[in-house]
CSV table of C-alpha atoms in Angstrom, one decimal:
chain,number,residue,atom,x,y,z
A,1,UNK,CA,-119.1,14.4,333.7
A,2,UNK,CA,-119.1,18.2,334.7
A,3,UNK,CA,-121.9,19.8,335.4
A,4,UNK,CA,-121.4,22.4,332.5
A,5,UNK,CA,-121.4,20.1,330.0
A,6,UNK,CA,-124.8,18.9,330.4
A,7,UNK,CA,-126.9,20.7,328.0
A,8,UNK,CA,-130.2,22.6,328.8
A,9,UNK,CA,-133.3,20.0,329.0
A,10,UNK,CA,-135.6,20.6,326.2
A,11,UNK,CA,-138.6,18.5,326.2
A,12,UNK,CA,-141.1,18.6,323.0
A,13,UNK,CA,-143.1,21.0,325.0
A,14,UNK,CA,-140.7,23.7,325.1
A,15,UNK,CA,-140.4,24.2,321.7
A,16,UNK,CA,-142.9,25.4,318.8
A,17,UNK,CA,-142.8,25.7,314.8
A,18,UNK,CA,-145.1,28.6,315.9
A,19,UNK,CA,-146.4,30.0,319.2
A,20,UNK,CA,-148.2,33.1,319.4
A,21,UNK,CA,-147.1,33.8,322.5
A,22,UNK,CA,-143.6,34.2,321.2
A,23,UNK,CA,-144.9,37.3,319.2
A,24,UNK,CA,-144.2,40.6,321.3
A,25,UNK,CA,-147.7,42.3,321.9
A,26,UNK,CA,-148.4,44.8,319.1
A,27,UNK,CA,-146.9,42.8,316.5
A,28,UNK,CA,-150.1,42.1,314.8
A,29,UNK,CA,-151.9,39.8,312.2
A,30,UNK,CA,-148.9,40.9,309.9
A,31,UNK,CA,-146.2,38.9,312.0
A,32,UNK,CA,-149.1,36.2,312.8
A,33,UNK,CA,-149.3,35.6,308.9
A,34,UNK,CA,-145.5,35.4,308.3
A,35,UNK,CA,-145.2,32.8,310.7
A,36,UNK,CA,-148.2,30.6,309.7
A,37,UNK,CA,-147.1,30.9,306.0
A,38,UNK,CA,-143.7,30.2,307.1
A,39,UNK,CA,-144.6,26.8,308.8
A,40,UNK,CA,-145.8,25.0,305.9
A,41,UNK,CA,-142.5,23.3,305.3
A,42,UNK,CA,-138.9,23.1,307.0
A,43,UNK,CA,-136.8,22.8,304.1
A,44,UNK,CA,-134.2,20.2,304.0
A,45,UNK,CA,-131.3,22.8,303.1
A,46,UNK,CA,-132.4,24.2,306.7
A,47,UNK,CA,-131.7,21.1,308.6
A,48,UNK,CA,-129.3,18.9,306.8
A,49,UNK,CA,-125.8,18.6,308.2
A,50,UNK,CA,-123.4,18.8,305.5
A,51,UNK,CA,-121.3,21.0,303.5
A,52,UNK,CA,-121.9,22.4,300.2
A,53,UNK,CA,-118.7,24.6,299.4
A,54,UNK,CA,-116.1,22.2,300.0
A,55,UNK,CA,-118.4,19.5,298.3
A,56,UNK,CA,-118.3,21.6,295.5
A,57,UNK,CA,-114.6,22.8,295.3
A,58,UNK,CA,-113.7,18.9,295.8
A,59,UNK,CA,-115.9,17.8,292.7
A,60,UNK,CA,-114.3,20.3,290.4
A,61,UNK,CA,-110.9,19.6,291.6
A,62,UNK,CA,-111.5,16.0,290.6
A,63,UNK,CA,-111.8,17.0,287.0
A,64,UNK,CA,-109.0,20.0,286.9
A,65,UNK,CA,-112.1,22.4,287.1
A,66,UNK,CA,-111.8,24.0,290.3
A,67,UNK,CA,-109.5,26.6,288.9
A,68,UNK,CA,-112.2,28.0,286.8
A,69,UNK,CA,-114.9,27.4,289.5
A,70,UNK,CA,-113.0,29.5,291.9
A,71,UNK,CA,-112.3,32.2,289.4
A,72,UNK,CA,-115.6,32.3,288.0
A,73,UNK,CA,-116.8,35.6,290.2
A,74,UNK,CA,-116.3,37.3,293.3
A,75,UNK,CA,-118.3,38.1,296.4
A,76,UNK,CA,-120.2,41.1,294.7
A,77,UNK,CA,-121.3,39.3,291.5
A,78,UNK,CA,-122.4,36.2,294.2
A,79,UNK,CA,-124.9,38.8,296.0
A,80,UNK,CA,-126.2,40.2,292.9
A,81,UNK,CA,-126.9,36.7,291.8
A,82,UNK,CA,-128.7,35.9,295.1
A,83,UNK,CA,-130.1,39.1,296.4
A,84,UNK,CA,-132.5,41.4,294.8
A,85,UNK,CA,-131.1,44.9,296.6
A,86,UNK,CA,-127.3,43.6,297.4
A,87,UNK,CA,-126.2,47.1,298.6
A,88,UNK,CA,-128.8,46.8,301.2
A,89,UNK,CA,-128.2,45.0,304.8
A,90,UNK,CA,-132.4,44.3,304.5
A,91,UNK,CA,-132.1,42.5,301.0
A,92,UNK,CA,-134.4,39.4,300.3
A,93,UNK,CA,-133.4,36.1,298.5
A,94,UNK,CA,-134.1,36.0,294.8
A,95,UNK,CA,-135.3,32.7,293.9
A,96,UNK,CA,-134.2,32.7,290.2
A,97,UNK,CA,-134.2,29.4,288.1
A,98,UNK,CA,-131.2,27.6,288.7
A,99,UNK,CA,-128.8,26.3,285.6
A,100,UNK,CA,-129.0,22.3,285.0
A,101,UNK,CA,-126.1,20.9,287.1
A,102,UNK,CA,-123.1,20.0,285.2
A,103,UNK,CA,-121.0,16.9,286.2
A,104,UNK,CA,-119.2,17.9,289.5
A,105,UNK,CA,-122.3,19.8,290.6
A,106,UNK,CA,-124.4,16.2,290.1
A,107,UNK,CA,-121.3,14.5,292.1
A,108,UNK,CA,-121.3,17.3,294.9
A,109,UNK,CA,-125.1,16.9,295.3
A,110,UNK,CA,-125.0,13.0,295.4
A,111,UNK,CA,-122.0,13.1,298.1
A,112,UNK,CA,-123.9,15.1,300.6
A,113,UNK,CA,-127.3,13.4,299.7
A,114,UNK,CA,-128.5,10.7,302.4
A,115,UNK,CA,-131.1,8.2,302.1
A,116,UNK,CA,-133.1,10.2,304.6
A,117,UNK,CA,-132.6,13.5,303.0
A,118,UNK,CA,-132.3,13.3,299.3
A,119,UNK,CA,-130.8,16.7,298.2
A,120,UNK,CA,-131.5,18.4,294.7
A,121,UNK,CA,-129.8,21.2,292.9
A,122,UNK,CA,-132.0,23.8,294.7
A,123,UNK,CA,-131.2,22.4,298.2
A,124,UNK,CA,-127.8,22.6,297.6
A,125,UNK,CA,-127.5,26.3,296.2
A,126,UNK,CA,-129.9,27.1,299.3
A,127,UNK,CA,-127.6,25.4,301.6
A,128,UNK,CA,-124.6,27.7,300.3
A,129,UNK,CA,-126.6,30.7,300.4
A,130,UNK,CA,-127.4,29.9,304.3
A,131,UNK,CA,-123.7,29.3,304.9
A,132,UNK,CA,-122.6,32.4,303.2
A,133,UNK,CA,-124.9,34.7,305.7
A,134,UNK,CA,-127.7,35.7,302.8
A,135,UNK,CA,-130.8,34.7,305.0
A,136,UNK,CA,-132.1,36.7,308.1
A,137,UNK,CA,-133.3,35.7,311.5
A,138,UNK,CA,-137.3,36.7,311.6
A,139,UNK,CA,-139.9,34.4,312.1
A,140,UNK,CA,-139.7,31.7,309.6
A,141,UNK,CA,-138.6,28.1,308.9
A,142,UNK,CA,-135.1,29.3,309.2
A,143,UNK,CA,-135.6,29.7,313.1
A,144,UNK,CA,-138.5,27.5,314.1
A,145,UNK,CA,-137.8,26.4,317.3
A,146,UNK,CA,-137.9,28.7,320.4
A,147,UNK,CA,-136.9,27.9,324.2
A,148,UNK,CA,-139.7,28.9,326.7
A,149,UNK,CA,-136.5,30.9,328.3
A,150,UNK,CA,-136.3,33.3,325.3
A,151,UNK,CA,-140.0,34.3,325.1
A,152,UNK,CA,-140.5,37.7,324.9
A,153,UNK,CA,-136.9,38.4,324.9
A,154,UNK,CA,-135.5,41.0,322.4
A,155,UNK,CA,-133.2,39.3,319.8
A,156,UNK,CA,-134.3,35.7,320.4
A,157,UNK,CA,-134.3,34.8,316.7
A,158,UNK,CA,-130.8,35.9,316.8
A,159,UNK,CA,-130.0,34.0,320.0
A,160,UNK,CA,-131.4,30.8,318.3
A,161,UNK,CA,-130.2,31.3,315.0
A,162,UNK,CA,-126.4,31.6,316.9
A,163,UNK,CA,-127.1,28.4,318.5
A,164,UNK,CA,-126.3,29.6,321.8
A,165,UNK,CA,-128.0,27.8,324.6
A,166,UNK,CA,-130.0,29.7,327.4
A,167,UNK,CA,-127.6,29.0,330.4
A,168,UNK,CA,-124.8,30.4,328.7
A,169,UNK,CA,-126.7,33.1,327.1
A,170,UNK,CA,-127.8,34.2,330.9
A,171,UNK,CA,-124.2,33.5,332.3
A,172,UNK,CA,-122.4,35.7,329.8
A,173,UNK,CA,-124.7,38.7,330.8
A,174,UNK,CA,-124.4,37.8,334.5
A,175,UNK,CA,-120.4,37.3,334.3
A,176,UNK,CA,-119.5,40.0,331.4
A,177,UNK,CA,-122.3,42.3,331.3
A,178,UNK,CA,-124.2,44.3,328.5
A,179,UNK,CA,-122.2,47.5,328.4
A,180,UNK,CA,-120.1,45.9,325.6
A,181,UNK,CA,-122.3,43.3,323.6
A,182,UNK,CA,-119.5,42.5,321.0
A,183,UNK,CA,-117.1,41.6,323.7
A,184,UNK,CA,-119.7,39.6,325.6
A,185,UNK,CA,-120.5,37.6,322.4
A,186,UNK,CA,-117.3,36.7,321.9
A,187,UNK,CA,-117.1,34.9,325.2
A,188,UNK,CA,-120.7,33.5,325.0
A,189,UNK,CA,-119.7,31.6,321.5
A,190,UNK,CA,-116.3,30.5,323.0
A,191,UNK,CA,-118.2,29.0,325.9
A,192,UNK,CA,-120.7,27.2,323.5
A,193,UNK,CA,-118.0,25.9,321.1
A,194,UNK,CA,-115.7,24.5,323.9
A,195,UNK,CA,-118.7,22.8,325.3
A,196,UNK,CA,-119.5,21.4,322.1
A,197,UNK,CA,-116.0,20.3,321.8
A,198,UNK,CA,-115.8,18.8,325.0
A,199,UNK,CA,-118.7,16.8,324.8
A,200,UNK,CA,-117.7,15.6,321.2
A,201,UNK,CA,-114.4,14.4,322.7
A,202,UNK,CA,-113.8,11.5,325.0
A,203,UNK,CA,-112.6,12.9,328.3
A,204,UNK,CA,-109.5,11.0,328.1
A,205,UNK,CA,-108.1,13.0,325.1
A,206,UNK,CA,-109.4,16.3,327.0
A,207,UNK,CA,-106.0,17.2,328.3
A,208,UNK,CA,-103.8,16.1,325.1
A,209,UNK,CA,-106.3,18.3,323.0
A,210,UNK,CA,-106.1,21.2,325.0
A,211,UNK,CA,-109.6,21.2,326.0
A,212,UNK,CA,-110.0,23.0,329.6
A,213,UNK,CA,-113.6,21.9,331.4
A,214,UNK,CA,-112.4,24.2,334.4
A,215,UNK,CA,-112.9,27.2,332.4
A,216,UNK,CA,-116.3,26.1,331.1
A,217,UNK,CA,-117.4,25.1,334.6
A,218,UNK,CA,-116.2,28.4,335.9
A,219,UNK,CA,-118.2,30.3,333.2
A,220,UNK,CA,-121.4,28.4,333.5
A,221,UNK,CA,-121.1,28.6,337.3
A,222,UNK,CA,-120.4,32.3,337.5
A,223,UNK,CA,-117.1,31.9,339.4
A,224,UNK,CA,-114.9,34.5,339.0
A,225,UNK,CA,-112.9,34.4,335.7
A,226,UNK,CA,-109.2,35.3,335.8
A,227,UNK,CA,-107.2,37.1,332.9
A,228,UNK,CA,-105.9,33.5,331.4
A,229,UNK,CA,-109.2,32.1,331.5
A,230,UNK,CA,-110.4,35.2,329.0
A,231,UNK,CA,-107.3,34.7,326.9
A,232,UNK,CA,-107.8,30.7,326.7
A,233,UNK,CA,-111.7,31.5,325.5
A,234,UNK,CA,-110.5,33.6,322.9
A,235,UNK,CA,-107.6,31.9,321.9
A,236,UNK,CA,-110.0,28.7,321.4
A,237,UNK,CA,-112.5,30.8,319.7
A,238,UNK,CA,-109.9,31.9,317.3
A,239,UNK,CA,-109.2,28.6,316.4
A,240,UNK,CA,-112.9,27.9,315.1
A,241,UNK,CA,-113.0,31.4,313.3
A,242,UNK,CA,-110.0,30.2,311.4
A,243,UNK,CA,-111.6,27.4,309.9
A,244,UNK,CA,-114.6,26.9,307.6
A,245,UNK,CA,-117.2,24.8,309.8
A,246,UNK,CA,-120.4,24.7,307.8
A,247,UNK,CA,-122.6,21.8,308.0
A,248,UNK,CA,-123.1,20.8,311.4
A,249,UNK,CA,-126.6,20.7,313.5
A,250,UNK,CA,-127.1,23.5,316.1
A,251,UNK,CA,-128.3,23.1,319.6
A,252,UNK,CA,-131.9,24.0,318.4
A,253,UNK,CA,-131.9,21.2,315.3
A,254,UNK,CA,-131.2,23.3,312.4
A,255,UNK,CA,-128.1,23.8,310.0
A,256,UNK,CA,-125.6,25.6,312.1
A,257,UNK,CA,-124.4,29.1,310.6
A,258,UNK,CA,-120.5,28.9,310.5
A,259,UNK,CA,-118.7,30.3,313.5
A,260,UNK,CA,-118.1,34.3,312.2
A,261,UNK,CA,-121.9,34.7,311.4
A,262,UNK,CA,-122.8,33.1,315.0
A,263,UNK,CA,-120.9,35.8,316.6
A,264,UNK,CA,-122.3,38.6,314.7
A,265,UNK,CA,-125.8,37.3,315.7
A,266,UNK,CA,-125.0,36.8,319.3
A,267,UNK,CA,-123.8,40.2,319.4
A,268,UNK,CA,-126.8,41.7,318.0
A,269,UNK,CA,-129.0,39.6,320.4
A,270,UNK,CA,-126.8,41.3,323.4
A,271,UNK,CA,-127.3,44.7,321.7
A,272,UNK,CA,-130.9,44.6,321.4
A,273,UNK,CA,-131.3,44.1,325.5
A,274,UNK,CA,-130.1,47.7,325.4
A,275,UNK,CA,-132.3,50.7,324.6
A,276,UNK,CA,-132.5,52.4,321.3
A,277,UNK,CA,-133.0,56.1,320.7
A,278,UNK,CA,-135.5,55.2,317.7
A,279,UNK,CA,-136.6,51.7,317.4
A,280,UNK,CA,-135.3,50.8,314.1
A,281,UNK,CA,-137.8,48.1,313.3
A,282,UNK,CA,-141.5,48.3,312.5
A,283,UNK,CA,-144.3,46.5,314.3
A,284,UNK,CA,-144.3,43.7,311.5
A,285,UNK,CA,-140.7,42.8,312.2
A,286,UNK,CA,-139.3,45.0,309.1
A,287,UNK,CA,-137.0,47.6,309.1
A,288,UNK,CA,-137.9,51.3,309.6
A,289,UNK,CA,-136.8,53.4,306.7
A,290,UNK,CA,-136.7,56.3,309.1
A,291,UNK,CA,-134.6,55.0,311.9
A,292,UNK,CA,-132.8,51.7,310.9
A,293,UNK,CA,-129.1,51.8,309.8
A,294,UNK,CA,-128.5,51.1,306.2
A,295,UNK,CA,-125.1,50.0,306.7
A,296,UNK,CA,-121.7,51.1,305.1
A,297,UNK,CA,-121.2,54.8,306.8
A,298,UNK,CA,-124.6,55.2,308.5
A,299,UNK,CA,-123.9,54.2,311.9
A,300,UNK,CA,-127.7,53.9,313.1
A,301,UNK,CA,-128.3,50.6,314.6
A,302,UNK,CA,-129.7,48.0,312.2
A,303,UNK,CA,-133.0,46.3,312.6
A,304,UNK,CA,-131.4,43.0,313.3
A,305,UNK,CA,-134.1,40.8,312.7
A,306,UNK,CA,-134.6,41.9,309.2
A,307,UNK,CA,-131.0,42.3,308.2
A,308,UNK,CA,-129.0,39.4,306.4
A,309,UNK,CA,-126.4,37.5,308.6
A,310,UNK,CA,-123.8,39.0,306.7
A,311,UNK,CA,-124.8,42.4,307.4
A,312,UNK,CA,-125.1,41.9,311.1
A,313,UNK,CA,-121.5,40.6,310.7
A,314,UNK,CA,-120.3,43.7,309.3
A,315,UNK,CA,-122.0,45.6,312.1
A,316,UNK,CA,-120.5,43.6,314.7
A,317,UNK,CA,-116.8,44.0,313.5
A,318,UNK,CA,-117.3,48.0,313.3
A,319,UNK,CA,-118.9,47.8,317.0
A,320,UNK,CA,-116.3,45.5,318.4
A,321,UNK,CA,-113.3,48.0,316.9
A,322,UNK,CA,-115.4,50.6,318.4
A,323,UNK,CA,-115.7,49.2,322.1
A,324,UNK,CA,-111.9,48.2,322.1
A,325,UNK,CA,-111.1,52.0,321.4
A,326,UNK,CA,-113.2,52.8,324.2
A,327,UNK,CA,-111.3,51.2,326.9
A,328,UNK,CA,-108.1,52.2,328.2
A,329,UNK,CA,-105.1,49.6,328.4
A,330,UNK,CA,-104.6,47.9,332.0
A,331,UNK,CA,-102.6,50.6,334.3
A,332,UNK,CA,-101.1,49.6,337.6
A,333,UNK,CA,-101.8,45.8,337.2
A,334,UNK,CA,-105.4,46.8,338.5
A,335,UNK,CA,-107.6,45.4,335.6
A,336,UNK,CA,-111.1,46.5,335.5
A,337,UNK,CA,-113.3,43.5,334.1
A,338,UNK,CA,-113.9,45.4,330.7
A,339,UNK,CA,-109.8,45.6,330.3
A,340,UNK,CA,-109.7,41.6,331.3
A,341,UNK,CA,-112.2,41.1,328.5
A,342,UNK,CA,-110.6,43.4,325.9
A,343,UNK,CA,-106.9,42.3,326.6
A,344,UNK,CA,-107.3,39.2,324.5
A,345,UNK,CA,-109.5,40.2,322.0
A,346,UNK,CA,-106.8,43.0,320.7
A,347,UNK,CA,-104.6,40.2,319.5
A,348,UNK,CA,-107.5,38.4,318.3
A,349,UNK,CA,-107.5,37.4,314.6
A,350,UNK,CA,-111.3,37.0,314.2
A,351,UNK,CA,-111.2,34.4,311.5
A,352,UNK,CA,-108.8,36.5,309.2
A,353,UNK,CA,-106.0,34.5,307.1
A,354,UNK,CA,-102.5,36.2,306.9
A,355,UNK,CA,-101.7,39.7,307.3
A,356,UNK,CA,-104.5,42.2,307.7
A,357,UNK,CA,-106.0,45.6,308.0
A,358,UNK,CA,-107.3,46.4,311.5
A,359,UNK,CA,-110.8,46.2,309.9
A,360,UNK,CA,-110.7,43.1,307.9
A,361,UNK,CA,-112.7,41.1,310.2
A,362,UNK,CA,-115.7,42.6,308.5
A,363,UNK,CA,-114.8,41.0,305.3
A,364,UNK,CA,-114.4,37.3,306.7
A,365,UNK,CA,-117.8,36.3,305.4
A,366,UNK,CA,-116.9,37.1,301.7
A,367,UNK,CA,-116.7,34.4,299.4
A,368,UNK,CA,-113.2,34.7,298.8
A,369,UNK,CA,-112.2,34.5,301.9
A,370,UNK,CA,-114.5,31.3,302.6
A,371,UNK,CA,-112.7,29.6,299.7
A,372,UNK,CA,-109.5,30.2,300.6
A,373,UNK,CA,-110.0,28.7,304.1
A,374,UNK,CA,-111.9,25.6,302.2
A,375,UNK,CA,-109.1,25.1,300.1
A,376,UNK,CA,-106.6,25.1,302.9
A,377,UNK,CA,-108.8,22.4,304.5
A,378,UNK,CA,-108.7,20.6,301.4
A,379,UNK,CA,-105.0,21.0,300.4
A,380,UNK,CA,-104.3,18.9,303.7
A,381,UNK,CA,-106.5,16.2,302.7
A,382,UNK,CA,-105.2,16.0,299.2
A,383,UNK,CA,-108.8,17.4,297.6
A,384,UNK,CA,-107.1,20.4,295.7
A,385,UNK,CA,-104.0,21.1,294.2
A,386,UNK,CA,-101.4,23.6,295.7
A,387,UNK,CA,-102.0,25.9,293.0
A,388,UNK,CA,-105.8,26.1,293.6
A,389,UNK,CA,-105.0,26.7,297.2
A,390,UNK,CA,-102.2,29.0,296.7
A,391,UNK,CA,-104.5,31.0,294.2
A,392,UNK,CA,-107.7,31.1,296.5
A,393,UNK,CA,-105.6,32.4,299.1
A,394,UNK,CA,-103.7,35.1,297.2
A,395,UNK,CA,-107.2,36.4,296.1
A,396,UNK,CA,-108.4,36.6,299.8
A,397,UNK,CA,-105.2,38.5,300.9
A,398,UNK,CA,-105.7,40.8,298.2
A,399,UNK,CA,-108.3,42.3,300.3
A,400,UNK,CA,-106.1,43.4,302.9
A,401,UNK,CA,-105.0,45.7,300.3
A,402,UNK,CA,-108.4,47.1,299.6
A,403,UNK,CA,-108.6,45.6,296.3
A,404,UNK,CA,-111.5,43.3,295.0
A,405,UNK,CA,-110.3,40.1,293.0
C-alpha cells in the first residue's frame, strides 16, 4: 500500500474530550466553562453515520408525499425555524419543541436507527441541522477530538471539523502556501477525499475507476506537482462536490460534514494562519461586534469559530472568486505556482448543478440545491418519481436567475 494511504497514528493519548492545553493562553475561565459543559454528552446526532435527508425524501415518496414535502418551504423558512437570528453568520440553534413525527418520519427514523444507536425525532432533526451547516466549530461536543499536532494552531477546530488529517493539512501549506487560502483548501480537501476513496477501494480497481494513488503520493510526499496533477485533483473534488455525501464518519470519529462545508472550514483554518488587522474574535471565542465581519456586503473577516458552517462557506465562495481574480492568466508557457493552482479552479463547478452565475457556488449549501442532489441520486435508484426529481432540480436552477423558490 502506498505510504500516502496510511492514516496518521492516533493513539488514545493523542485525543481528549477536553484538554486545557488546547485553549489559547488568555481564553480564560469562560472558554473553560464552555468546554466543560459541552463534555457532558456527545450526541448520537454528532456521531451516527447516516443520511436523514435521503431517508426522509425516500419515505415521503413511498406514499406519494414527496412533492408536498419538497415544496413545503425554502432555505429562508428553514433557517428561521432553526436559528435564533437567521440573517446573522453567528446565529445560534433554537431548540424549539418538535412536532410529533408523521408516518414517513417514523419510517425514516426506523431506517436510520441501529441497535447500537437508536434514533429519535430530535436526533433526526439534529443530524439534518448539522448536515445543512447550521452548527459552529467552537469548543463543544461538535468537535471533541484534537490531534496533538494541532494544539495552539489558529483554526484548529475548523481543521478537525473539516476532517483534514495533519499530514495533508501541513503538506498543503508547504506545497501550495497560504497566500491563497481558498485555493489551497481545494487541494487539501481533494487529497483527503482521494485518500479516503483509495482506502475504500480494492487496489485492483484503482485504475479502472480512475483513482490515481501516484498523485496523492506526490502531494503527501512534497514532490513537484505538475499542471495535470492539479487538474486531476480538482476534477476529483468536483465529482465529490456534485453529489450529496452526508452521513459518513470523519477521520476524527464524528459525523462528517458534506464536502462543500468541509471546503469552507479548511479554507477558514488556512486564513486564520494569516494576520488580521483587527482580531475578529473575543477572548471567549465569540465574535467581536466591533471588528468581526457580519456577512453579506461586509467584507471584514468573520470570527470563523463562532460562525456557522454555511456562513463560513459563503465567505469561502467570495474569497475564492477574489483570489482567482487576483491571479493573471498564464503567459509564454511559464506558469507560476499560483497560476497552475488557479487554472483548473477557473473551470471548476464547485458543486453547482446546471448553468450557473459565477457567484452561485455560495448557494450550494441551500436546502433547494441539497434536495436537487438527493432526488437526483434517488431517481437513479428508483426511490423518487421523475416529477419530484425534475421539480427539485427546477427549484434549484431558479436560484441561478436570482429567484427564490
